[in-house]
XYZ file of C-alpha atoms in Angstrom:
590
model
C -59.117 -27.691 77.441
C -60.887 -25.201 75.464
C -63.378 -27.408 74.216
C -64.648 -27.809 78.080
C -65.208 -24.275 78.600
C -67.030 -23.339 75.632
C -64.194 -21.292 73.721
C -63.948 -21.146 70.058
C -67.445 -21.231 69.388
C -68.307 -19.856 66.113
C -71.974 -18.955 66.999
C -73.743 -19.212 70.366
C -77.229 -20.743 69.817
C -79.935 -18.048 70.752
C -81.943 -19.132 73.719
C -85.800 -19.365 73.153
C -88.115 -16.677 74.665
C -90.813 -17.870 76.953
C -94.571 -17.759 76.126
C -94.994 -14.254 77.636
C -92.318 -12.790 75.368
C -89.652 -12.811 78.067
C -86.168 -14.554 77.908
C -85.080 -16.858 80.636
C -83.398 -14.018 82.573
C -86.882 -12.398 82.584
C -86.431 -9.745 80.058
C -89.159 -8.759 77.832
C -88.890 -8.226 73.979
C -89.130 -4.637 74.512
C -86.125 -4.895 76.739
C -84.565 -6.703 73.803
C -85.855 -4.173 71.389
C -84.434 -1.375 73.727
C -81.198 -2.941 73.361
C -81.119 -3.194 69.727
C -81.630 0.540 69.889
C -78.295 0.889 71.515
C -75.081 2.033 69.593
C -72.538 -0.555 68.407
C -70.143 0.977 71.429
C -72.569 0.589 74.003
C -73.620 -3.098 72.917
C -69.816 -4.070 72.924
C -69.324 -2.497 76.523
C -72.432 -4.427 77.642
C -70.872 -7.547 76.138
C -67.842 -7.274 78.058
C -69.615 -7.537 81.451
C -71.950 -10.259 80.596
C -70.997 -14.140 81.763
C -72.388 -17.253 80.220
C -72.917 -19.635 82.911
C -73.583 -22.454 80.425
C -70.280 -23.061 79.638
C -69.297 -23.569 83.277
C -72.257 -25.988 83.507
C -71.096 -27.978 80.504
C -67.460 -28.104 81.773
C -68.499 -29.286 85.061
C -70.387 -32.003 83.308
C -67.641 -32.719 80.929
C -65.330 -33.186 84.102
C -67.636 -35.451 85.992
C -67.866 -37.863 82.942
C -64.049 -37.409 82.670
C -63.481 -38.581 86.078
C -65.837 -41.289 85.915
C -64.455 -42.782 82.718
C -61.544 -45.243 82.802
C -59.378 -43.138 80.235
C -59.368 -40.293 82.279
C -55.509 -40.298 83.233
C -54.821 -41.031 79.673
C -57.002 -38.228 78.358
C -54.961 -35.890 80.792
C -51.582 -37.345 79.436
C -52.612 -36.665 75.919
C -53.788 -33.224 76.708
C -50.528 -32.359 78.109
C -48.848 -33.730 75.554
C -50.649 -31.707 72.946
C -50.043 -28.895 74.974
C -46.155 -29.234 75.132
C -46.313 -30.015 71.390
C -48.009 -26.702 70.688
C -45.578 -25.009 72.907
C -42.646 -26.363 70.853
C -44.088 -25.333 67.767
C -44.686 -22.069 69.257
C -40.996 -21.927 70.170
C -39.734 -23.195 66.919
C -41.696 -20.624 64.799
C -40.606 -18.017 67.404
C -37.064 -19.154 66.271
C -37.834 -19.146 62.500
C -39.274 -15.702 62.995
C -35.708 -14.513 64.677
C -33.955 -16.437 61.853
C -36.314 -14.649 59.047
C -35.547 -11.304 61.147
C -31.792 -11.813 61.209
C -31.843 -12.834 57.701
C -33.858 -9.895 56.556
C -31.153 -7.780 58.517
C -28.215 -9.292 56.389
C -30.226 -8.684 53.345
C -30.799 -5.071 54.391
C -27.197 -4.571 55.151
C -26.259 -6.127 51.623
C -28.645 -3.742 49.962
C -27.263 -0.671 52.070
C -23.627 -1.636 50.877
C -24.598 -2.293 47.353
C -26.567 1.319 47.276
C -23.239 2.612 48.739
C -21.095 0.785 46.278
C -23.560 2.518 43.484
C -23.707 5.615 44.822
C -19.800 5.849 45.081
C -19.551 4.614 41.661
C -21.954 7.053 40.344
C -20.008 9.720 42.217
C -16.692 8.978 40.884
C -18.233 9.028 37.291
C -19.732 12.204 37.723
C -16.533 13.543 39.093
C -14.975 12.076 35.819
C -17.519 13.858 33.645
C -16.703 17.196 35.520
C -12.982 16.609 34.881
C -13.446 15.589 31.377
C -15.854 18.403 30.866
C -13.376 21.110 32.674
C -10.467 19.667 30.372
C -12.653 20.038 27.537
C -13.218 23.438 28.322
C -9.755 23.931 29.011
C -8.925 22.626 25.846
C -11.552 24.807 23.949
C -10.172 27.718 25.706
C -6.558 26.961 24.606
C -7.565 26.110 20.901
C -9.630 29.130 20.866
C -6.544 31.262 21.959
C -4.449 29.446 19.211
C -6.901 30.116 17.060
C -7.159 33.700 17.845
C -3.442 34.064 17.871
C -3.405 32.405 14.425
C -6.012 34.967 13.373
C -4.102 37.882 14.415
C -0.737 36.380 13.169
C -2.592 35.938 9.646
C -3.863 39.609 9.795
C -0.710 40.921 10.447
C 1.013 38.915 7.832
C -1.808 39.806 5.399
C -1.165 43.539 6.229
C 2.504 43.038 5.857
C 1.893 41.288 2.425
C -0.406 44.183 1.354
C 2.053 46.855 2.551
C 5.189 44.864 0.716
C 2.715 44.704 -2.370
C 1.896 48.060 -2.494
C 5.737 49.227 -1.888
C 6.260 46.727 -4.799
C 3.894 47.897 -6.974
C 5.058 51.678 -6.289
C 8.567 50.516 -7.026
C 7.860 48.848 -9.951
C 5.504 51.672 -11.487
C 8.674 53.770 -10.441
C 10.977 51.471 -12.710
C 8.424 51.564 -15.446
C 8.291 55.198 -15.612
C 12.293 55.682 -15.480
C 12.442 52.970 -18.204
C 9.697 54.814 -20.254
C 11.522 58.067 -20.063
C 14.896 56.689 -21.020
C 13.124 55.089 -23.968
C 11.668 58.460 -24.975
C 15.035 60.167 -24.498
C 16.809 57.506 -26.386
C 14.156 57.403 -29.440
C 14.408 61.258 -29.347
C 18.468 61.230 -29.726
C 17.989 58.227 -32.331
C 15.892 60.511 -34.211
C 18.178 63.802 -33.780
C 21.060 61.212 -35.025
C 19.178 60.051 -38.167
C 18.151 63.554 -39.221
C 21.935 65.011 -38.827
C 23.148 61.770 -40.787
C 20.422 62.280 -43.448
C 21.499 65.718 -43.884
C 25.117 64.820 -43.940
C 24.507 62.144 -46.584
C 22.465 64.378 -48.804
C 25.166 66.995 -48.479
C 27.914 64.439 -49.098
C 25.904 62.570 -51.867
C 28.428 63.166 -54.881
C 31.456 62.524 -52.803
C 30.262 58.951 -51.548
C 29.109 57.957 -55.148
C 32.478 58.968 -56.702
C 34.200 56.471 -53.782
C 31.971 53.624 -54.550
C 32.713 54.126 -58.127
C 36.635 53.955 -57.696
C 36.381 51.177 -55.548
C 34.547 48.758 -57.915
C 36.849 49.800 -60.621
C 39.877 48.857 -58.463
C 38.429 45.270 -57.783
C 37.676 44.507 -61.059
C 41.059 45.463 -62.466
C 42.372 42.943 -59.579
C 40.530 40.124 -60.546
C 41.065 40.331 -64.058
C 44.680 40.305 -63.201
C 44.513 37.368 -60.981
C 42.717 35.184 -63.838
C 45.170 36.162 -66.284
C 47.945 35.131 -64.090
C 46.475 31.675 -63.056
C 46.012 30.970 -66.611
C 49.012 31.395 -67.832
C 50.755 29.514 -64.753
C 48.071 26.312 -65.639
C 49.063 26.752 -69.177
C 52.735 26.771 -68.693
C 52.260 23.665 -66.690
C 50.173 21.652 -68.631
C 52.330 22.483 -71.882
C 55.470 21.506 -69.934
C 53.627 18.120 -68.590
C 52.465 17.261 -72.097
C 55.760 17.859 -73.944
C 57.267 15.460 -71.428
C 56.172 11.763 -71.015
C 58.083 11.004 -67.916
C 55.873 13.664 -65.802
C 52.912 12.113 -67.817
C 53.693 8.790 -66.419
C 54.340 10.162 -62.984
C 51.071 11.699 -62.691
C 49.116 8.884 -63.809
C 50.825 6.801 -61.431
C 50.615 9.099 -58.339
C 46.458 9.065 -59.102
C 46.493 5.388 -59.251
C 48.351 4.971 -56.172
C 45.936 7.715 -54.363
C 42.692 5.891 -55.569
C 44.238 2.617 -54.467
C 45.015 4.169 -51.142
C 41.364 5.421 -50.823
C 40.013 2.074 -51.602
C 42.250 0.578 -49.173
C 41.664 2.803 -46.174
C 37.966 2.410 -46.745
C 38.160 -1.534 -46.605
C 40.711 -1.377 -43.594
C 38.198 0.993 -41.977
C 35.187 -1.332 -42.356
C 37.246 -4.170 -40.835
C 38.390 -2.290 -38.235
C 35.174 -0.952 -37.285
C 33.432 -4.354 -37.246
C 36.498 -5.831 -34.712
C 35.953 -2.691 -32.551
C 32.218 -3.214 -32.458
C 32.937 -6.802 -31.549
C 35.407 -6.342 -29.145
C 34.954 -2.959 -27.602
C 31.359 -1.930 -28.337
C 28.102 -3.594 -28.375
C 25.504 -4.552 -31.061
C 22.455 -2.122 -31.634
C 19.909 -4.666 -30.599
C 21.738 -4.910 -27.071
C 19.810 -2.838 -24.659
C 21.302 -3.983 -21.351
C 24.804 -6.118 -20.674
C 27.146 -7.082 -17.720
C 29.982 -7.319 -20.423
C 32.077 -4.193 -19.872
C 33.044 -2.430 -22.992
C 36.460 -0.377 -23.304
C 34.874 2.589 -23.131
C 32.757 1.857 -20.289
C 35.863 0.714 -18.523
C 37.355 4.200 -19.010
C 33.832 6.107 -17.905
C 33.321 3.775 -14.990
C 36.475 2.354 -13.838
C 35.305 1.710 -10.012
C 32.274 -0.546 -11.285
C 34.854 -2.267 -13.783
C 37.035 -2.793 -10.832
C 34.009 -3.976 -8.491
C 33.119 -6.276 -11.345
C 36.344 -8.026 -11.818
C 36.648 -8.539 -7.896
C 33.108 -9.781 -7.612
C 32.578 -13.204 -6.663
C 29.668 -15.723 -7.910
C 26.483 -15.289 -6.012
C 23.148 -17.592 -5.302
C 21.172 -17.465 -8.210
C 18.054 -17.174 -6.467
C 19.377 -14.418 -4.158
C 16.301 -11.642 -3.961
C 14.061 -13.901 -5.890
C 10.928 -15.308 -4.128
C 8.999 -17.890 -6.125
C 7.065 -21.300 -5.438
C 9.399 -23.841 -3.642
C 8.815 -26.402 -6.439
C 9.965 -23.802 -9.027
C 12.879 -22.819 -7.061
C 14.038 -26.285 -6.520
C 14.234 -26.574 -10.349
C 15.526 -23.263 -11.317
C 18.698 -24.013 -8.830
C 18.842 -27.139 -10.726
C 19.453 -25.272 -13.774
C 21.642 -22.705 -12.333
C 23.977 -25.475 -10.941
C 24.162 -27.203 -14.251
C 24.935 -23.647 -16.208
C 27.833 -23.082 -13.521
C 29.162 -26.651 -14.087
C 28.689 -26.594 -17.892
C 31.048 -23.334 -18.192
C 33.519 -24.825 -15.791
C 33.857 -27.810 -17.909
C 33.449 -26.151 -21.288
C 30.129 -28.227 -21.964
C 27.561 -27.189 -24.378
C 24.789 -24.654 -22.983
C 21.179 -25.613 -23.013
C 18.513 -23.320 -24.156
C 15.730 -22.083 -21.834
C 12.063 -20.847 -22.328
C 11.045 -18.922 -19.157
C 7.335 -18.085 -19.662
C 4.362 -16.841 -17.412
C 2.708 -13.514 -16.649
C 4.408 -10.299 -16.719
C 6.281 -9.198 -13.606
C 6.837 -12.633 -12.082
C 10.801 -12.576 -11.994
C 11.984 -14.096 -15.234
C 14.485 -11.188 -16.253
C 15.526 -11.002 -12.496
C 16.407 -14.724 -12.524
C 18.173 -14.493 -16.016
C 20.545 -11.953 -14.372
C 21.036 -13.872 -11.216
C 21.711 -17.260 -13.226
C 24.506 -15.382 -15.235
C 26.020 -13.950 -11.932
C 26.088 -17.392 -10.459
C 27.745 -19.061 -13.368
C 30.440 -16.225 -13.703
C 29.096 -15.273 -17.278
C 28.491 -12.194 -18.816
C 24.482 -11.349 -19.718
C 23.019 -9.472 -22.602
C 19.463 -8.505 -22.781
C 17.667 -7.764 -26.235
C 14.194 -7.102 -26.840
C 12.181 -8.960 -29.700
C 9.719 -5.557 -30.234
C 13.048 -3.827 -31.285
C 13.722 -6.420 -34.603
C 10.470 -5.539 -36.424
C 11.212 -1.601 -36.615
C 14.900 -2.214 -38.111
C 13.080 -3.560 -41.537
C 15.969 -5.181 -43.862
C 18.859 -4.193 -41.407
C 17.234 -6.609 -38.645
C 19.166 -9.439 -40.450
C 22.306 -7.684 -40.170
C 21.733 -6.823 -36.594
C 20.848 -10.512 -35.718
C 24.236 -11.774 -37.109
C 26.131 -8.912 -35.166
C 24.386 -10.066 -31.901
C 25.551 -13.314 -32.493
C 28.906 -12.599 -33.416
C 29.506 -10.575 -30.751
C 28.494 -13.313 -28.404
C 30.722 -15.573 -29.807
C 33.537 -13.273 -28.518
C 33.183 -13.617 -24.928
C 35.780 -15.012 -22.801
C 33.387 -15.840 -19.847
C 30.388 -17.060 -22.050
C 27.473 -15.203 -22.658
C 23.502 -15.766 -21.765
C 21.637 -14.167 -24.100
C 18.241 -13.249 -22.988
C 15.358 -12.272 -25.350
C 12.492 -10.511 -23.832
C 9.233 -10.546 -25.403
C 10.796 -13.048 -28.106
C 7.133 -13.892 -29.295
C 7.443 -10.400 -31.132
C 9.617 -11.365 -33.707
C 9.675 -15.511 -33.254
C 6.090 -15.826 -34.636
C 4.691 -18.624 -36.682
C 5.720 -18.386 -40.232
C 2.744 -20.634 -41.363
C -0.308 -18.952 -39.718
C 0.964 -15.369 -38.902
C 0.920 -12.653 -40.996
C 4.400 -11.304 -40.838
C 6.583 -9.134 -43.256
C 9.203 -10.401 -45.450
C 12.002 -8.637 -43.461
C 10.568 -10.304 -40.055
C 10.624 -13.423 -41.771
C 14.163 -13.134 -42.665
C 15.322 -11.918 -39.217
C 13.390 -15.321 -38.210
C 15.259 -17.291 -40.620
C 18.582 -15.825 -39.428
C 17.698 -16.444 -35.808
C 17.177 -20.178 -36.706
C 20.335 -20.471 -38.626
C 22.366 -19.136 -35.736
C 20.665 -21.162 -33.123
C 20.567 -24.455 -35.291
C 23.223 -26.192 -33.368
C 24.082 -26.249 -29.328
C 26.964 -23.826 -28.562
C 29.563 -23.579 -26.006
C 29.900 -19.887 -26.179
C 26.355 -18.574 -25.393
C 23.309 -19.819 -23.638
C 19.927 -18.464 -25.068
C 17.091 -17.657 -22.933
C 13.899 -16.801 -23.978
C 11.077 -15.080 -22.352
C 7.414 -14.648 -23.327
C 3.963 -14.094 -21.958
C 2.268 -16.156 -25.019
C 4.752 -19.092 -25.923
C 1.805 -20.578 -27.991
C 2.938 -18.011 -30.360
C 6.178 -19.368 -31.197
C 7.484 -20.914 -34.232
C 7.771 -24.895 -34.551
C 11.334 -24.367 -35.164
C 11.757 -22.308 -32.022
C 10.137 -24.872 -29.851
C 12.466 -27.352 -31.406
C 15.569 -25.556 -30.176
C 14.308 -25.224 -26.751
C 15.753 -27.691 -24.310
C 14.034 -26.500 -20.908
C 10.857 -24.956 -20.478
C 9.760 -22.923 -17.109
C 6.668 -21.527 -16.008
C 6.542 -18.600 -13.909
C 3.158 -18.328 -12.164
C 1.673 -15.878 -9.951
C 2.880 -15.729 -6.466
C 0.427 -17.588 -4.046
C -0.306 -16.475 -0.463
C 2.911 -17.646 0.963
C 5.064 -16.122 -1.651
C 3.193 -12.670 -1.399
C 3.864 -12.504 2.212
C 7.648 -13.124 1.757
C 7.755 -10.728 -1.181
C 6.005 -8.163 1.201
C 8.470 -8.546 4.120
C 11.323 -8.290 1.709
C 10.187 -4.994 0.058
C 9.139 -3.888 3.630
C 12.513 -4.468 4.631
C 14.270 -2.860 1.615
C 11.961 0.368 1.282
C 11.371 0.912 4.955
C 13.200 -0.682 7.864
C 16.681 -0.065 6.044
C 16.017 3.868 5.269
C 14.536 4.120 8.501
C 17.251 2.341 10.454
C 20.080 4.670 8.336
C 18.451 7.631 9.730
C 17.403 9.026 6.671
C 15.735 12.788 6.852
C 12.194 12.808 6.742
C 11.816 9.076 7.190
C 10.720 7.597 10.117
C 8.592 4.445 11.302
C 5.464 4.138 13.542
C 5.316 1.313 16.025
C 3.086 -1.480 14.912
C 3.329 -5.311 14.000
C 5.288 -5.517 10.764
C 4.711 -9.316 10.518
C 0.773 -9.079 11.098
C 0.673 -6.357 8.836
C 2.414 -8.179 6.225
C 0.298 -11.241 6.674
C -2.786 -9.073 6.256
C -1.743 -7.229 2.824
C -0.716 -10.574 1.375
C -4.691 -11.659 1.383
C -5.422 -8.149 -0.130
C -2.813 -8.372 -2.779
C -4.250 -11.522 -4.284
C -3.520 -11.583 -8.047
C -0.993 -9.297 -7.974
C 2.628 -9.982 -9.338
C 6.172 -9.382 -7.877
C 6.607 -6.365 -9.792
C 3.334 -4.778 -8.794
C 4.335 -5.745 -5.170
C 7.859 -3.809 -5.534
C 6.194 -0.773 -6.882
C 3.961 -0.993 -3.625
C 7.019 -0.669 -1.786
C 7.988 2.195 -3.355
C 4.889 3.805 -2.904
C 5.107 3.254 0.962
C 8.391 5.689 0.688
C 6.392 8.091 -1.385
C 3.770 8.120 1.403
C 6.393 9.133 3.679
C 7.768 11.813 1.569
C 4.209 13.246 1.093
C 3.268 13.302 4.945
C 3.820 16.413 7.102
C 5.970 14.564 9.683
C 7.454 12.019 7.915
C 6.274 9.088 9.805
C 4.784 5.966 8.368
C 1.894 4.549 10.163
C 0.091 1.222 9.871
C -2.835 3.214 8.322
C -0.700 4.688 5.645
C 0.605 1.203 4.941
C -2.645 -0.307 4.490
C -4.348 2.547 2.648
C -1.558 1.972 -0.096
C -2.087 -1.778 -0.283
C -5.569 -1.062 -0.783
C -5.002 1.159 -3.439
C -2.637 -1.186 -5.378
C -5.254 -3.894 -5.118
C -7.786 -1.362 -6.536
C -5.764 -0.247 -9.163
C -4.754 -3.900 -10.248
C -8.339 -4.565 -10.440
C -9.029 -1.544 -12.937
C -6.219 -2.624 -14.973
C -7.694 -6.066 -15.252
C -11.202 -4.474 -15.994
C -9.644 -2.364 -18.594
C -8.406 -5.629 -20.673
C -10.259 -6.585 -23.839
C -11.972 -10.153 -24.177
C -9.077 -11.310 -26.240
C -6.528 -9.967 -23.656
C -8.612 -11.321 -20.606
C -8.632 -14.808 -22.370
C -4.815 -14.782 -22.871
C -4.348 -13.380 -19.616
C -6.609 -16.395 -17.888
C -4.558 -18.816 -20.074
C -1.294 -17.085 -18.883
C -2.291 -17.549 -15.189
C -3.663 -20.768 -15.413
C -7.320 -19.634 -15.312
C -6.919 -17.985 -11.769
C -9.191 -15.414 -11.058
C -7.848 -11.915 -10.157
């Protein structure tokens, strides 16, 4: 109903003035100008007491019109509804305002709680920092005290050492002075004795010369008498023998029998020595053998008894190779064992591949598994023997024929003397040794099995290749084989000594399996021999440490060092050696 009373008007129209300059209320323009001269506070105070009667008139007029209108009741109802709606909207806004206030209080409480939590965290952090700082200060004070005590001890020790050194120097000087005085006294005494002796010799010179002359004359007379006596005896004997022919014949027969005995003894000695060398000793070219000689049995009786009681073992025990290669070698081991049991003909085998891949180890295991003796010779030992090489080769094979259990003859670095005769420049002695080797291996044999090992089999003579029945390639270990090797040598060189309680050998706690898996990736390109040397280096690291404890860092450091050394060795290879190495390893990068 505000429109009826004239409220909410933005601007009231200014009433016009009369002609005489007065407003409808009778005020003149001067009065108006006087009002204009009032201050703002006075005008506001005056406006508060003024009353606008035109608004009431308009309201009355509107009320009369509304009463005369036929829609007066509807307008009134509509006005009431509008007023009710405004009241409800106002209540809703009040409730929304109260809800906003409550939400603001909740948010304020959350913020206060968060601030308290941050304050507590910051106080806790400050307390921890203060505690750490105090601990550091206490530790530093303790370290300073220890350092001060150590400096004092070192200073006392230095003073003691200096005192001992001074005493030792004084003692040494005293001893040297005593020795010098004794030496001077001895020299003076010796000089006095020499003077006295010289004086006596000068005084007795004539007597000494006479004694020497008499001794010489007696010696000459004795010698002449001995010569005369010997000549007389020999002459009488010769004269008696020549005059009696029976004595002459007896002497001739005795000398003949003596010469025959000498030559017979020499021949018998040669035969006996060869028999002893074949049965009891071992040839010069054989460097290592499991076959016990008579002298070895006397020197090492316990080992001899253990060998007699030993039972055949698995051929691949302790040998870790590629699964396919292990399967093939196991077939060879089984066939060799059955060949020995059935007294069949042995097959010759060539094992080729990079060095340190297990060729020699498998040869020994193969001999032990088959119940045979083994003998190892190196091809490089044949060339230095010169003309004696042929005889040495024959002695080796003659010695092999005398084995009761059968002999596995393993020739390491066989390409050193079994080279091609057509393209290689080899000496006549080496050529003769090669021909002797070919002669002794021309046929299959039931007494010995020939196993050759080489890093470069392409250098073999064709006749050697013709005598080979099996060729097995030993490659560098892969990732899985390297991990198995590392676990094997870690158990052998670290876990077993640590569990046996050896002095200065302890093992820190870490994941051994994960460490071996990590090292297997680092050791790419390394051979089995290099990995076994890595195991020995772990022991050396323990013995070199102060506390004797092997940690994971020490293990990995040794592994990285071994890998670096392997790369350095590969870098040292010449171009020809590098190409040969690639051909041996199958072109794998190391």
